[in-house]
GROMACS .gro file of C-alpha atoms in nm:
model
  232
    1MET     CA    1  13.604  -9.672  -1.037
    2SER     CA    2  13.414  -9.668  -0.713
    3LYS     CA    3  13.042  -9.711  -0.698
    4THR     CA    4  12.813  -9.597  -0.423
    5LYS     CA    5  12.477  -9.757  -0.369
    6LYS     CA    6  12.193  -9.543  -0.234
    7LEU     CA    7  12.020  -9.723   0.049
    8LYS     CA    8  11.643  -9.751   0.017
    9GLN     CA    9  11.461  -9.586   0.304
   10LYS     CA   10  11.277  -9.842   0.513
   11THR     CA   11  10.904  -9.811   0.571
   12THR     CA   12  10.846  -9.775   0.942
   13GLY     CA   13  10.537  -9.852   1.147
   14PHE     CA   14  10.462  -9.480   1.161
   15ASP     CA   15  10.477  -9.460   0.781
   16ILE     CA   16  10.223  -9.742   0.756
   17LEU     CA   17   9.997  -9.568   1.007
   18TYR     CA   18  10.020  -9.245   0.809
   19ARG     CA   19   9.929  -9.417   0.483
   20VAL     CA   20   9.638  -9.612   0.634
   21VAL     CA   21   9.485  -9.303   0.794
   22ALA     CA   22   9.532  -9.089   0.482
   23ALA     CA   23   9.387  -9.356   0.253
   24ALA     CA   24   9.092  -9.414   0.488
   25MET     CA   25   9.005  -9.043   0.504
   26ALA     CA   26   9.029  -9.006   0.127
   27ALA     CA   27   8.817  -9.316   0.062
   28ALA     CA   28   8.551  -9.208   0.313
   29MET     CA   29   8.462  -8.905   0.101
   30PHE     CA   30   8.285  -9.106  -0.166
   31PRO     CA   31   8.022  -9.302   0.031
   32LEU     CA   32   7.961  -9.000   0.254
   33VAL     CA   33   7.903  -8.756  -0.032
   34TYR     CA   34   7.677  -9.010  -0.205
   35PHE     CA   35   7.456  -9.123   0.083
   36MET     CA   36   7.451  -8.822   0.315
   37ASN     CA   37   7.229  -8.517   0.259
   38LEU     CA   38   7.385  -8.272   0.015
   39ILE     CA   39   7.128  -7.990   0.013
   40TYR     CA   40   6.872  -7.877   0.272
   41PHE     CA   41   6.576  -7.660   0.178
   42GLU     CA   42   6.263  -7.515   0.334
   43ILE     CA   43   5.949  -7.414   0.142
   44ASP     CA   44   5.721  -7.145   0.281
   45HIS     CA   45   5.348  -7.193   0.203
   46SER     CA   46   5.232  -6.880   0.383
   47ASN     CA   47   5.053  -6.735   0.075
   48ILE     CA   48   4.816  -7.026   0.017
   49SER     CA   49   4.806  -7.111   0.387
   50GLY     CA   50   4.660  -6.770   0.469
   51ILE     CA   51   4.382  -6.807   0.214
   52LEU     CA   52   4.294  -7.160   0.324
   53SER     CA   53   4.295  -7.043   0.681
   54LEU     CA   54   4.039  -6.773   0.597
   55LEU     CA   55   3.820  -7.024   0.415
   56THR     CA   56   3.831  -7.308   0.665
   57GLY     CA   57   3.960  -7.149   0.982
   58GLU     CA   58   4.195  -7.444   1.034
   59ALA     CA   59   4.438  -7.481   0.745
   60ASP     CA   60   4.796  -7.395   0.829
   61LEU     CA   61   5.048  -7.547   0.592
   62GLY     CA   62   5.341  -7.359   0.748
   63ILE     CA   63   5.691  -7.468   0.643
   64THR     CA   64   5.785  -7.781   0.451
   65TYR     CA   65   6.148  -7.896   0.466
   66ASP     CA   66   6.343  -8.174   0.300
   67TYR     CA   67   6.690  -8.287   0.196
   68ILE     CA   68   6.844  -8.375  -0.139
   69SER     CA   69   7.111  -8.644  -0.162
   70LEU     CA   70   7.294  -8.785  -0.464
   71ALA     CA   71   7.153  -9.128  -0.384
   72LYS     CA   72   6.796  -8.996  -0.423
   73LEU     CA   73   6.859  -8.738  -0.695
   74GLY     CA   74   6.676  -8.941  -0.959
   75ASP     CA   75   6.364  -8.953  -0.741
   76TYR     CA   76   6.364  -8.574  -0.707
   77VAL     CA   77   6.403  -8.525  -1.081
   78ASP     CA   78   6.107  -8.755  -1.147
   79MET     CA   79   5.903  -8.572  -0.883
   80LEU     CA   80   5.978  -8.234  -1.038
   81LYS     CA   81   5.887  -8.358  -1.383
   82SER     CA   82   5.558  -8.500  -1.260
   83PHE     CA   83   5.483  -8.175  -1.077
   84THR     CA   84   5.557  -7.945  -1.369
   85GLY     CA   85   5.383  -8.165  -1.624
   86ASP     CA   86   5.388  -8.094  -1.998
   87ASP     CA   87   5.364  -7.717  -1.958
   88VAL     CA   88   5.717  -7.680  -1.823
   89SER     CA   89   6.049  -7.798  -1.962
   90PHE     CA   90   6.279  -7.962  -1.709
   91ASN     CA   91   6.550  -8.128  -1.911
   92MET     CA   92   6.875  -8.198  -1.724
   93SER     CA   93   7.075  -8.166  -2.047
   94GLN     CA   94   6.951  -7.808  -2.089
   95LEU     CA   95   7.032  -7.682  -1.739
   96TRP     CA   96   7.335  -7.484  -1.853
   97SER     CA   97   7.116  -7.287  -2.096
   98ASN     CA   98   6.921  -7.162  -1.793
   99ALA     CA   99   7.144  -6.889  -1.644
  100ALA     CA  100   6.984  -6.936  -1.300
  101TYR     CA  101   7.146  -7.281  -1.265
  102ARG     CA  102   7.497  -7.190  -1.380
  103PRO     CA  103   7.640  -7.102  -1.035
  104ALA     CA  104   7.505  -7.433  -0.899
  105ILE     CA  105   7.660  -7.622  -1.191
  106VAL     CA  106   7.994  -7.447  -1.133
  107ALA     CA  107   7.968  -7.539  -0.762
  108ALA     CA  108   7.905  -7.903  -0.858
  109ALA     CA  109   8.209  -7.895  -1.089
  110PHE     CA  110   8.434  -7.763  -0.811
  111LEU     CA  111   8.307  -8.032  -0.574
  112ALA     CA  112   8.368  -8.297  -0.841
  113LEU     CA  113   8.727  -8.173  -0.882
  114ALA     CA  114   8.776  -8.200  -0.506
  115LEU     CA  115   8.654  -8.560  -0.520
  116VAL     CA  116   8.893  -8.636  -0.807
  117ILE     CA  117   9.174  -8.503  -0.589
  118GLY     CA  118   9.045  -8.725  -0.308
  119LEU     CA  119   9.078  -9.025  -0.542
  120VAL     CA  120   9.434  -8.925  -0.634
  121ILE     CA  121   9.520  -8.889  -0.263
  122PHE     CA  122   9.376  -9.235  -0.194
  123CYS     CA  123   9.585  -9.396  -0.469
  124PHE     CA  124   9.897  -9.205  -0.373
  125ALA     CA  125   9.865  -9.287  -0.003
  126LEU     CA  126   9.850  -9.658  -0.084
  127PHE     CA  127  10.189  -9.664  -0.252
  128SER     CA  128  10.395  -9.375  -0.114
  129ASN     CA  129  10.512  -9.230   0.218
  130ARG     CA  130  10.560  -8.878   0.077
  131ALA     CA  131  10.335  -8.663   0.291
  132LYS     CA  132  10.431  -8.340   0.113
  133ILE     CA  133  10.244  -8.437  -0.202
  134VAL     CA  134   9.934  -8.531   0.000
  135ALA     CA  135   9.958  -8.195   0.180
  136VAL     CA  136   9.965  -8.009  -0.152
  137LEU     CA  137   9.680  -8.214  -0.298
  138SER     CA  138   9.460  -8.182   0.011
  139GLY     CA  139   9.527  -7.806   0.015
  140ALA     CA  140   9.409  -7.787  -0.346
  141GLY     CA  141   9.105  -7.999  -0.259
  142LEU     CA  142   9.025  -7.763   0.028
  143LEU     CA  143   9.041  -7.467  -0.211
  144PHE     CA  144   8.806  -7.639  -0.455
  145THR     CA  145   8.551  -7.719  -0.183
  146GLY     CA  146   8.570  -7.358  -0.064
  147ALA     CA  147   8.510  -7.235  -0.418
  148SER     CA  148   8.214  -7.476  -0.446
  149TYR     CA  149   8.062  -7.336  -0.127
  150ILE     CA  150   8.100  -6.974  -0.241
  151SER     CA  151   7.958  -7.043  -0.587
  152PHE     CA  152   7.655  -7.230  -0.453
  153THR     CA  153   7.579  -7.013  -0.149
  154ASN     CA  154   7.660  -6.662  -0.271
  155PHE     CA  155   7.561  -6.687  -0.635
  156PHE     CA  156   7.276  -6.940  -0.628
  157ALA     CA  157   7.117  -7.018  -0.289
  158ASN     CA  158   7.114  -6.661  -0.156
  159ARG     CA  159   6.963  -6.533  -0.481
  160VAL     CA  160   6.691  -6.800  -0.474
  161VAL     CA  161   6.598  -6.722  -0.112
  162SER     CA  162   6.597  -6.345  -0.176
  163GLY     CA  163   6.372  -6.389  -0.480
  164ASP     CA  164   6.631  -6.264  -0.727
  165ILE     CA  165   6.599  -6.607  -0.888
  166SER     CA  166   6.234  -6.713  -0.894
  167LEU     CA  167   6.093  -7.064  -0.887
  168ALA     CA  168   5.945  -6.994  -1.230
  169GLN     CA  169   6.298  -6.938  -1.362
  170LEU     CA  170   6.417  -7.264  -1.207
  171PHE     CA  171   6.133  -7.454  -1.373
  172ASN     CA  172   6.171  -7.272  -1.707
  173ALA     CA  173   5.811  -7.159  -1.662
  174GLU     CA  174   5.841  -6.781  -1.691
  175GLY     CA  175   5.538  -6.621  -1.853
  176SER     CA  176   5.320  -6.931  -1.830
  177LEU     CA  177   5.018  -7.009  -1.617
  178MET     CA  178   5.229  -7.259  -1.425
  179SER     CA  179   5.463  -6.978  -1.317
  180LEU     CA  180   5.174  -6.798  -1.146
  181ILE     CA  181   5.072  -7.118  -0.966
  182ILE     CA  182   5.430  -7.192  -0.855
  183GLU     CA  183   5.492  -6.842  -0.724
  184PHE     CA  184   5.159  -6.839  -0.541
  185VAL     CA  185   5.186  -7.183  -0.381
  186ALA     CA  186   5.542  -7.173  -0.247
  187ASP     CA  187   5.859  -6.976  -0.180
  188ILE     CA  188   6.199  -7.123  -0.093
  189SER     CA  189   6.286  -6.967   0.242
  190VAL     CA  190   6.602  -7.167   0.318
  191LEU     CA  191   6.848  -7.330   0.076
  192ARG     CA  192   7.192  -7.445   0.186
  193LEU     CA  193   7.458  -7.712   0.150
  194ASP     CA  194   7.435  -7.986   0.408
  195SER     CA  195   7.629  -8.269   0.572
  196ALA     CA  196   7.759  -8.444   0.256
  197PHE     CA  197   7.937  -8.130   0.141
  198PHE     CA  198   8.084  -8.056   0.484
  199ALA     CA  199   8.201  -8.417   0.515
  200VAL     CA  200   8.422  -8.363   0.208
  201LEU     CA  201   8.535  -8.023   0.336
  202PHE     CA  202   8.637  -8.149   0.681
  203LEU     CA  203   8.801  -8.464   0.543
  204MET     CA  204   9.015  -8.246   0.313
  205LEU     CA  205   9.102  -8.029   0.610
  206GLY     CA  206   9.181  -8.341   0.815
  207LEU     CA  207   9.409  -8.472   0.540
  208LEU     CA  208   9.592  -8.141   0.525
  209ILE     CA  209   9.643  -8.130   0.903
  210TRP     CA  210   9.744  -8.498   0.917
  211SER     CA  211   9.997  -8.474   0.632
  212VAL     CA  212  10.151  -8.150   0.767
  213SER     CA  213  10.179  -8.313   1.110
  214VAL     CA  214  10.362  -8.608   0.956
  215ILE     CA  215  10.596  -8.372   0.771
  216VAL     CA  216  10.677  -8.194   1.099
  217VAL     CA  217  10.737  -8.525   1.281
  218ASN     CA  218  10.962  -8.656   1.001
  219ALA     CA  219  11.156  -8.329   0.991
  220SER     CA  220  11.214  -8.352   1.367
  221ASP     CA  221  11.335  -8.710   1.333
  222GLU     CA  222  11.576  -8.615   1.055
  223LYS     CA  223  11.711  -8.329   1.265
  224GLU     CA  224  11.770  -8.562   1.561
  225LYS     CA  225  11.949  -8.812   1.338
  226LYS     CA  226  12.180  -8.541   1.201
  227LEU     CA  227  12.263  -8.416   1.551
  228LYS     CA  228  12.346  -8.770   1.665
  229ALA     CA  229  12.563  -8.825   1.359
  230GLN     CA  230  12.753  -8.504   1.428
  231LYS     CA  231  12.816  -8.603   1.791
  232ASN     CA  232  12.946  -8.943   1.686
   0.00000   0.00000   0.00000
């Protein structure tokens, strides 16, 4: 009875390069999404600014802008709580009960799924040369980041800027004196995802392009090897 032994494919220098680049891109997502700015917003004070300008002739508060990052998220929560005081409920555990926040929560869930896929890609790239799996995973990650963008932008940010979702709703202050103060003092004129989100998006796209390129190169090499074998 004859036995044939399947030869193990050797890891080439190109395979090592592919794995290092793929692992590096996947790993880079996590510090970037944590430390970079995730959300950019602008607050328009034109209502109160106009009144102060009439009273003093000088006051012009104009536009205030700032960024929110995951690294500083706790500071923003504390600031919002101190601003709203005891009259307004701002409990993170109750956000889902506020319908205004649900699209943003869904967007965060999609982004979290993309990051989980990034972790899987990182682990897989360390131990395997199979670019097809990384291509599939990065394609799925790209779809999740796209879904996150649509959920946040179309169903949350645009509605906040247009006034369909009021600041009073966001602070759970509808019908209270605080709601009148909030609506009078400020309006959110710009609200959008920023560099941290797009870092994940472009890294997923880069992983997809890189893995597909490797698949094409490997397929060309295999074709050349078969042609040489046929000639011999």
